[in-house]
XYZ file of C-alpha atoms in Angstrom:
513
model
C 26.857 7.818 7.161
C 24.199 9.213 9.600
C 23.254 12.360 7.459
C 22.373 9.656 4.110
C 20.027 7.792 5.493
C 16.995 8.719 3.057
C 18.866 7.861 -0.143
C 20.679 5.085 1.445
C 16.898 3.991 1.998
C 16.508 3.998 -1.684
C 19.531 2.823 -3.067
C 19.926 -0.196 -1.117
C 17.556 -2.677 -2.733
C 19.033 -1.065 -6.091
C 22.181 -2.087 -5.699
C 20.820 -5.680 -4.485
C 18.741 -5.598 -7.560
C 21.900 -5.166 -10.181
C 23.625 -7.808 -7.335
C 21.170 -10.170 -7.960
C 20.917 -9.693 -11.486
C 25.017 -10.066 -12.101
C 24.956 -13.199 -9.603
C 21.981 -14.747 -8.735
C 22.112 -16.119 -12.101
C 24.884 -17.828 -11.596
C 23.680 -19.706 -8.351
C 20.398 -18.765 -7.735
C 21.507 -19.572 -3.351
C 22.868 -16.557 -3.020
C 19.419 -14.470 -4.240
C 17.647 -14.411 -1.124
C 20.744 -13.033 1.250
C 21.436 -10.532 -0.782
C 17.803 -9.382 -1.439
C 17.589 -9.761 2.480
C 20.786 -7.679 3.492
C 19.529 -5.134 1.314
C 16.199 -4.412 2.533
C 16.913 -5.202 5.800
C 19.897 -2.120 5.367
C 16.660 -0.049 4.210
C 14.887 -1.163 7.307
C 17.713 0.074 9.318
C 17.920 3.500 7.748
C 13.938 3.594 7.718
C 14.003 3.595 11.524
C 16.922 6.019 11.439
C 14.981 8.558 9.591
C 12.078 8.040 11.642
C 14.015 8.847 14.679
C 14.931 11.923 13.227
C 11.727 13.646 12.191
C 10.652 12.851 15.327
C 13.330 14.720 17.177
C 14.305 17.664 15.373
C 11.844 17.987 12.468
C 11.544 16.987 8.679
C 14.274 16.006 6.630
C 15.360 17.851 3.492
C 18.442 15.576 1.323
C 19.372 17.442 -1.919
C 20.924 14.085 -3.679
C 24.614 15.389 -4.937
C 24.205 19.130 -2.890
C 22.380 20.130 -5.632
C 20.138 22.324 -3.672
C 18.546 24.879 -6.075
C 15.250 27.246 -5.425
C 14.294 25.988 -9.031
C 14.033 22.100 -8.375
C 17.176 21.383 -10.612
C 18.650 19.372 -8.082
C 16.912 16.183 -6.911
C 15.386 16.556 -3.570
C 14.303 13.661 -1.236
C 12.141 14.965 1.759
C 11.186 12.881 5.112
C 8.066 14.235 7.290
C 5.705 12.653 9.939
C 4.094 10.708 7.419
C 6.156 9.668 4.877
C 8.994 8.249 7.319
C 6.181 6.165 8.950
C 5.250 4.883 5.181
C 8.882 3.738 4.349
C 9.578 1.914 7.625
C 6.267 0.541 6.789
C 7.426 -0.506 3.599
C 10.546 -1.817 4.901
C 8.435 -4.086 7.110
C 6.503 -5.359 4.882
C 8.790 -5.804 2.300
C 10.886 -8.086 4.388
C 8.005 -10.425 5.721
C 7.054 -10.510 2.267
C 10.312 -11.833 1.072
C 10.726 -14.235 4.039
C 7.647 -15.473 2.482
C 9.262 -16.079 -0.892
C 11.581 -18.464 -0.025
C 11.204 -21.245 -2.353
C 12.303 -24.874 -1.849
C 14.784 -26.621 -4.177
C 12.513 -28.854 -7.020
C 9.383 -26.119 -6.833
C 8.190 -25.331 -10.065
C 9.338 -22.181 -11.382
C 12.349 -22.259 -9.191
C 14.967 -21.150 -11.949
C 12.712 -18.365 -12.029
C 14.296 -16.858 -8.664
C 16.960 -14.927 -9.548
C 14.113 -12.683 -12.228
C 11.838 -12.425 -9.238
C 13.973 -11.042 -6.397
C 15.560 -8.690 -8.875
C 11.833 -7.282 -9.932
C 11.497 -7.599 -6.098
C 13.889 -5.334 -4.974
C 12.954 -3.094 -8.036
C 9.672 -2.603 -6.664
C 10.919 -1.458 -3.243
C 13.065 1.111 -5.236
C 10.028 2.317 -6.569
C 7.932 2.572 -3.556
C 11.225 3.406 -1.434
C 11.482 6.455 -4.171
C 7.759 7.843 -4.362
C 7.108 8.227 -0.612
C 10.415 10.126 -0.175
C 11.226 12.488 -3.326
C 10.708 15.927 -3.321
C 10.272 16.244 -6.844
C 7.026 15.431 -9.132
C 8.891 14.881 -12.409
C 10.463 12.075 -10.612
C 7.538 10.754 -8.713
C 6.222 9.700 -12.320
C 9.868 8.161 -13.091
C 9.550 6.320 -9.692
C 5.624 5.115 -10.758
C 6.930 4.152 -13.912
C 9.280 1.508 -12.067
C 7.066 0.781 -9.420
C 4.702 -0.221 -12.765
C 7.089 -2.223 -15.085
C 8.305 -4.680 -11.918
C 4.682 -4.894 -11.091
C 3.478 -5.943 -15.113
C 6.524 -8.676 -14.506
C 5.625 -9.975 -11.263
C 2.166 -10.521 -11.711
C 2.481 -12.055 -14.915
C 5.475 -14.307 -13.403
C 1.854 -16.348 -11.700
C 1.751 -20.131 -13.547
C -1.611 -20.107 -14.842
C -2.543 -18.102 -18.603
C -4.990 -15.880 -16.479
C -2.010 -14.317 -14.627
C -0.728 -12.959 -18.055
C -4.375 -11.797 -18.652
C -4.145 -9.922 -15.964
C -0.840 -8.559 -16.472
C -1.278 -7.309 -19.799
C -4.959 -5.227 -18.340
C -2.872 -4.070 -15.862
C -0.249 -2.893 -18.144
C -2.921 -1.117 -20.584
C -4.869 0.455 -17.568
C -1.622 1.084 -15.887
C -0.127 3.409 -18.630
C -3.120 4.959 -19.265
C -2.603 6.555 -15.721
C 0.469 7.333 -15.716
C 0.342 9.504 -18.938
C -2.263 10.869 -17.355
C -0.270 11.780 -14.260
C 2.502 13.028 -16.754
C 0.285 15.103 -18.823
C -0.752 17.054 -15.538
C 3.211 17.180 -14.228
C 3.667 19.074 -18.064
C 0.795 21.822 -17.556
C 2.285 22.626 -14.250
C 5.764 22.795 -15.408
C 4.037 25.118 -17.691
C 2.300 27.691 -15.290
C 5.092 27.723 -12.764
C 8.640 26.458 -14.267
C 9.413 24.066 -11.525
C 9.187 20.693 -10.745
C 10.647 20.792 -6.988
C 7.154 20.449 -4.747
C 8.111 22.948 -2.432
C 8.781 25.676 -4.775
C 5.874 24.809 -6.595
C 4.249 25.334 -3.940
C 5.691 28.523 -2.596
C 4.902 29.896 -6.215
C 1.734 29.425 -6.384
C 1.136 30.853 -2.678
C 2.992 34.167 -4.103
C 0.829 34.611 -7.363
C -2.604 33.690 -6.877
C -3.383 34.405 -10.495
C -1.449 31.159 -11.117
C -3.011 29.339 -9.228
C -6.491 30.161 -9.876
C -5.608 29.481 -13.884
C -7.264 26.743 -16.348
C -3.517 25.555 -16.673
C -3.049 24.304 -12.847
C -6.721 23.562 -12.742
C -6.582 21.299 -15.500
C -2.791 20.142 -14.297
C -4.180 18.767 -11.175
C -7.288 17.017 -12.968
C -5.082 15.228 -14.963
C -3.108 14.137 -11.705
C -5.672 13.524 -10.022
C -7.043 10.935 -12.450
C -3.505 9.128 -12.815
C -2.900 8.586 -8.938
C -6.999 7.538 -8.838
C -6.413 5.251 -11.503
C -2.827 3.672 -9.340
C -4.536 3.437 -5.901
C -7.839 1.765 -8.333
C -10.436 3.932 -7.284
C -13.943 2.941 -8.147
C -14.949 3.221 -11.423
C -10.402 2.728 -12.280
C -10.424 -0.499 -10.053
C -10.850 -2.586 -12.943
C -7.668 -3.986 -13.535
C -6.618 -4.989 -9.672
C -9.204 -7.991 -8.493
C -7.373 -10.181 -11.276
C -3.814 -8.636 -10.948
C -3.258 -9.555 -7.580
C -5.462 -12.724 -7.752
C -3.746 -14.488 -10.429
C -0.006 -13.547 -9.448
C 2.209 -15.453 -7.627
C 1.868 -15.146 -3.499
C 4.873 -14.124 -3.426
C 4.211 -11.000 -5.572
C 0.761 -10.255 -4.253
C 2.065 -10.065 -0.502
C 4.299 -7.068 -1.384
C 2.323 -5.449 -3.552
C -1.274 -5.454 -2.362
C -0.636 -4.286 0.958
C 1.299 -0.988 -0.572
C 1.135 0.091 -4.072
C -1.936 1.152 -3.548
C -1.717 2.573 -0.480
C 1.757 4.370 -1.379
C -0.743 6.197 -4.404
C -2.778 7.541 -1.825
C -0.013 8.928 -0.138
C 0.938 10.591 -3.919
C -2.463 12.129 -4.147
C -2.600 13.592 -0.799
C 1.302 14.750 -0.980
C 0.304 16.196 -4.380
C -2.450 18.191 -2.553
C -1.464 19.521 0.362
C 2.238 19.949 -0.362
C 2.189 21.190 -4.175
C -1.408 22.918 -4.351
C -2.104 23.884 -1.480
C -5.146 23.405 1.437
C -7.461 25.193 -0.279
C -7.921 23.155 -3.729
C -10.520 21.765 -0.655
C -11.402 24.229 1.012
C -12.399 26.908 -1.605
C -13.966 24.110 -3.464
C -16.724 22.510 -2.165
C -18.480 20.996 -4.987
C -15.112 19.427 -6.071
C -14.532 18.117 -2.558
C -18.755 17.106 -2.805
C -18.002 15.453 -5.772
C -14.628 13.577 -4.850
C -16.671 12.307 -1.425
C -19.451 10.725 -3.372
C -17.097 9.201 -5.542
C -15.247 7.579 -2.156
C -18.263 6.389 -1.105
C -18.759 4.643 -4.320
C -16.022 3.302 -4.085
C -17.053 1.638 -0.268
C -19.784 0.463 -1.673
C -18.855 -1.547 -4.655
C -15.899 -2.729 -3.116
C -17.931 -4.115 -0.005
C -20.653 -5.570 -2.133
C -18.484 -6.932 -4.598
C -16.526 -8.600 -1.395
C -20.241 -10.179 -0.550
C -20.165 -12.007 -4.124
C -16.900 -13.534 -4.085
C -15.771 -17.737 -3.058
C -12.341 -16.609 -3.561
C -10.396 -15.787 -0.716
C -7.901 -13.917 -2.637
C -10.649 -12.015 -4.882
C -12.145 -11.189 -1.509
C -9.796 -9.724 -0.094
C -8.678 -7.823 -3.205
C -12.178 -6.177 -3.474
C -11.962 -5.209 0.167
C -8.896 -3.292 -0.991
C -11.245 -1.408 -3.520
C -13.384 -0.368 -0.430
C -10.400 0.693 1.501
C -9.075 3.255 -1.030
C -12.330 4.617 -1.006
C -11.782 5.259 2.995
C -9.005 7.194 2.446
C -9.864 8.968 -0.901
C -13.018 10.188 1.174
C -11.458 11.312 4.419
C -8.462 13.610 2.620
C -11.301 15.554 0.992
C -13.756 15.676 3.775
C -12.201 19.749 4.353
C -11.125 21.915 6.550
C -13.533 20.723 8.966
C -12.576 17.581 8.062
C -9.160 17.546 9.534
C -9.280 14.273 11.728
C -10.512 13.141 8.366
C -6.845 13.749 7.373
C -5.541 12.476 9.600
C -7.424 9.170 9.902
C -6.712 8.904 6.281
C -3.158 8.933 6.781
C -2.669 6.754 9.491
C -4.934 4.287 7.907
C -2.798 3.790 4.746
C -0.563 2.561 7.383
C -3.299 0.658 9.576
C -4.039 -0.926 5.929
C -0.514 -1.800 4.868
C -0.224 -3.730 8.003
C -3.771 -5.589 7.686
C -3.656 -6.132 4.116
C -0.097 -7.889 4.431
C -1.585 -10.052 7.817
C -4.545 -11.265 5.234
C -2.802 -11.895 1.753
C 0.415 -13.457 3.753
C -2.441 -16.104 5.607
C -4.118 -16.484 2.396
C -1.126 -17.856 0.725
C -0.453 -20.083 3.395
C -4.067 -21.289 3.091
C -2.969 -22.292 -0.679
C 0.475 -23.247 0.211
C 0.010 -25.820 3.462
C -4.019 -26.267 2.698
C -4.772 -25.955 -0.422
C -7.393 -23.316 0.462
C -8.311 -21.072 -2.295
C -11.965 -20.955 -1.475
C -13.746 -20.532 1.272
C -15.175 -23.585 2.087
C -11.869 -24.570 1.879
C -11.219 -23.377 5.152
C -13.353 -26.142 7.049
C -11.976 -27.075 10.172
C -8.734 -23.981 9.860
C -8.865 -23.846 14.317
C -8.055 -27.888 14.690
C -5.893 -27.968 11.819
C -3.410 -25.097 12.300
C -4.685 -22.927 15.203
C -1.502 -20.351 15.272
C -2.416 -19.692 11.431
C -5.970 -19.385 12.510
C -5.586 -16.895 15.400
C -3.357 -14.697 12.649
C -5.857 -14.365 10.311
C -8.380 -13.747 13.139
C -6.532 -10.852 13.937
C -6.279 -9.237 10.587
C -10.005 -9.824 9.827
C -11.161 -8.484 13.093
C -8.597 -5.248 12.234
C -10.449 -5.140 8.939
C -13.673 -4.694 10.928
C -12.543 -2.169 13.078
C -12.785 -3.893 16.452
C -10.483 -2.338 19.353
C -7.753 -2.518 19.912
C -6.961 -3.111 16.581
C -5.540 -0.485 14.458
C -8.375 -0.852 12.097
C -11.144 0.694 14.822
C -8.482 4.087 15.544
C -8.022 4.332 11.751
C -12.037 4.494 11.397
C -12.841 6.053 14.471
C -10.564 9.284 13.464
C -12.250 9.030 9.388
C -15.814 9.355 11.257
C -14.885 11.807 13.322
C -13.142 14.110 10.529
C -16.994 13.224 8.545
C -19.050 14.547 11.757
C -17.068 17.371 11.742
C -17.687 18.404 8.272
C -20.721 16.979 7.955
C -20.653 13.838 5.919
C -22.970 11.811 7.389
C -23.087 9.564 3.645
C -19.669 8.857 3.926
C -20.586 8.397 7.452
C -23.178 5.670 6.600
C -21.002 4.425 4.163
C -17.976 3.240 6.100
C -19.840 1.966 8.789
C -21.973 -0.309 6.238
C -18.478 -1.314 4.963
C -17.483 -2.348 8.280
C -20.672 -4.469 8.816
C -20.110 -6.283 5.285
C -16.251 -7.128 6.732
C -17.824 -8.101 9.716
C -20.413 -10.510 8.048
C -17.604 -11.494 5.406
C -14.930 -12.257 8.477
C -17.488 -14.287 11.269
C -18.580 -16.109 7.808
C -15.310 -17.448 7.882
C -14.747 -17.649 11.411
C -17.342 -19.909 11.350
C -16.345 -22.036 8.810
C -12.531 -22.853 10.677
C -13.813 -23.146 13.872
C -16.727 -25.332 13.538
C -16.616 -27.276 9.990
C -15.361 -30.628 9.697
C -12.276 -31.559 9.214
C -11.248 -32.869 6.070
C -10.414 -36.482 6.059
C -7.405 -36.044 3.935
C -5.627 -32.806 6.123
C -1.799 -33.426 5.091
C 0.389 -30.496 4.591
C 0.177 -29.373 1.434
C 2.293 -27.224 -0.994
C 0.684 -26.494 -4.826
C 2.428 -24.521 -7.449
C 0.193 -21.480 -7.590
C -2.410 -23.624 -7.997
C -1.660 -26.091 -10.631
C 0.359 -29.327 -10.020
C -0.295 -29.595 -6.760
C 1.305 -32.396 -4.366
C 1.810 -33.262 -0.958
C 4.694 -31.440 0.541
C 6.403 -31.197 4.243
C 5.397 -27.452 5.079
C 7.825 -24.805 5.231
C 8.141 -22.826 8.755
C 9.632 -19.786 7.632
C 5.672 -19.284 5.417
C 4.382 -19.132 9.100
C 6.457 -16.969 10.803
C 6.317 -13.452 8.565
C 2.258 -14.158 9.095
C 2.659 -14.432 12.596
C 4.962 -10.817 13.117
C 2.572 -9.280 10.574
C -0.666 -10.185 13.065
C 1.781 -8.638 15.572
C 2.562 -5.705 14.357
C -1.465 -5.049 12.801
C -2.026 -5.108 17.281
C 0.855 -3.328 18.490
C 0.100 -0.249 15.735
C -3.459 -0.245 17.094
C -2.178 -0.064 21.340
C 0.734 2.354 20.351
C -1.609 4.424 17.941
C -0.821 7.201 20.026
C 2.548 8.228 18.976
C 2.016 7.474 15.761
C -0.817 9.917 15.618
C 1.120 12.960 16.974
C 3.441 12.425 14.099
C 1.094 12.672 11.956
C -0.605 15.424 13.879
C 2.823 17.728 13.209
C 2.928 17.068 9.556
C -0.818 18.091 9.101
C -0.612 21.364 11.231
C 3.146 21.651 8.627
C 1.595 20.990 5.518
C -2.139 22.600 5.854
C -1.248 25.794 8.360
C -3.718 23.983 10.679
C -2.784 24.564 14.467
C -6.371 23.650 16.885
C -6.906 20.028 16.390
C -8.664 19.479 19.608
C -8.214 16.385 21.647
């Protein structure tokens, strides 16, 4: 069973997704141990694969032995990265879920056995994109990541979530065609869809490579992945979309779907065309900088304007793309850059989960939607406090929080290369998270409390009544704050991972200490 570990990965919240769907209808008890068992079996195999990149190398798995030199088999590949990414996942999908739990009488409850199956069909998706080997199928894999998303955003109780569902579905399409029509102009220059021996052709015939057809291929995926991850001016669609969906949704998808979409563009780059789409273009790495420090910008200055904890938070998102966007393309001289964008989308994934898990516990046990909301959070519920005072203070970038390694390796890849805007940029961002966090800080530490401070327990925000407060809510908050400090301390392995799969996938070998 060892040597299936990366499809078992994959295929275990599938099969608890057509589980689910053949009995969870019939008693909706059994939806959450089932949906649990099966990621929890991902989990498993997640650290399994992990394990072994780490000790003998990446991971090829032809699915079926279908191994062919022209991608006609269906590869799944495991690197430095990517294994970090789906135990990542894994974790996150699992708090998230613990989250979900719902109480018997909740509003929507029926709804359960439609949620964890979109749920679990999500993880597929994710599961799928960070591990295949083939780019036909990272657009099947986006196309199921998208369709669970449209349904569990516009599962949310209010008319606004549906709103926001159907912009997301219209925006969301639009990039995905785009990402196809790029796949079909490179199936067109080279006659493969396997990334590796696209890859290896277009090292062999530079004439290929240097054609209108893969130029205008990788435009088009480049737009389609910038549009997924919602880089500035494509961020349109996610401020409402994971506002106005249930918390239950919002804590599995924020923290990754845009982070795994990073991960596609800079897989798509460095594995399919190659180091020097950067390197022998500067004004096209100029250009894609500028637009990453857009992207920090608006995102921290639309943070500034918001009340809305959640709307907050999702703008910060916004900004963090931008990070990582800006960092791959920083160049050759850039490489930290690389690297601090890769172990950010994990640094991310871990504080993005840590702030949307405490602000649905804000909403469920508070009430808290806003932030004056949040008068008096310390004497109320300290543990809950402390949590989120670790995730904002990763946000900023203090030490030893995985947020300050994450940033410290970005603005060293920018000094390098000589980015001081970008430079100026992400430390601006930090100093808006900084004034956005202590803004808060302030607020639960030394507001009033409320007079009426009973545990509380609305229905995403509309019929809302008194409710004893579940434990379990606290808990996956609690290991996510955790796990956002222990990535920072232990940075250090996770870094030399990463380290091997950037020297693997670029051909560079002197990254200094």
């Amino acid at each position: 069973m060892s040597e299936h570990l990366p499809v078992i990965v994959v295929l275990a919240p599938l099969f608890g997704a057509v589980i689910v769907g053949f009995f969870g209808s019939r008693d909706r008890r059994l939806c959450f141990p089932i949906a649990l068992t099966a990621l929890a079996l991902s989990f498993i195999c997640s650290i399994g694969v992990v394990h072994h990149v780490a000790t003998v190398g990446a991971w090829d798995y032809f699915v079926g032995g279908w191994e062919s030199p022209h991608g006609v088999g269906i590869q799944l590949r495991a690197d430095g990265v990517n294994s970090l990414l789906l135990l990542a996942i894994a974790v996150v999908a699992l708090l998230a879920l613990v989250y979900s739990i719902r109480q018997d009488g909740e509003k929507d409850a029926e709804k359960s056995p439609f949620f964890y199956v979109l749920f679990l069909l999500l993880c597929v998706g994710l599961f799928g994109i960070t591990i295949t080997g083939d780019a036909f199928n990272v657009y099947v894999l986006i196309e199921i990541t998208a369709l669970t998303s449209y349904g569990l955003v516009a599962m949310g109780s209010s008319r606004r979530s549906r709103v926001a569902a159907f912009q997301y579905l219209v925006i969301g399409t639009v990039g995905a065609s785009f990402y196809l029509i790029g796949v079909g102009y490179l199936y067109l220059a080279v006659g493969s869809l396997n990334m590796a021996d696209i890859r290896a052709i277009l090292a062999a015939n530079p004439e290929i490579a240097n054609s209108r057809i893969v130029g205008t291929a990788l435009v088009f995926i480049l737009l389609g992945v910038w549009t997924k991850m919602s880089l500035f001016p494509l961020h349109g669609w996610l401020p409402n979309a994971y506002s106005y969906c249930p918390s239950g949704s919002a804590n599995l998808m924020a923290p990754l779907v845009t982070k795994v979409s990073v991960y596609v563009m800079i897989r798509i780059l460095f594995s399919v065309f190659g180091l020097g789409v950067i390197t022998e273009n500067p004004g096209w790495s100029e250009l894609v900088v500028l637009i990453a420090v857009g992207s920090i910008v608006a995102g921290s200055v639309m943070a500034l304007t918001q009340r809305e904890i959640k709307k907050m938070l999702c703008c910060l998102i916004v900004a963090e793309v931008g990070y990582m966007v800006g960092g791959t393309w920083l160049g050759d001289a850039g490489r930290w850059g690389l690297t601090g964008s890769m172990y950010h989308i994990l640094a991310d994934a871990m504080m993005t989960s840590c702030l949307f898990l405490a602000a649905g516990v804000f909403a469920k046990q508070f009430g808290a939607t806003r932030l004056e909301h949040l008068s008096g959070l310390f004497r109320r519920s300290p543990w809950v406090a402390g949590a989120f005072t670790l995730g904002g203070l990763a946000m900023i970038g203090v030490p030893p929080m995985c947020g300050f390694f994450s940033k410290f390796y970005l603005i060293r890849g920018a000094i390098e290369s000589g980015h001081w805007l970008y430079i100026v940029a992400l430390l601006g961002s930090s100093l808006v998270n900084a004034i956005l966090f202590f803004r808060i800080f302030e607020i639960a530490y030394f507001g009033e409390v409320p007079e009426s401070s009973e545990p509380f327990e609305p229905s995403e925000g509309e019929g809302a009544t008194p409710r004893r407060y579940a434990v379990w809510r606290t808990a996956p908050l609690l290991i996510a704050a955790a796990l956002t400090l222990l990535l920072g301390i232990f940075n250090r392995p996770v870094i030399d991972l990463i380290r091997g799969t950037v020297v693997e996938n670029t051909g560079i070998v002197s990254m200094e200490e």
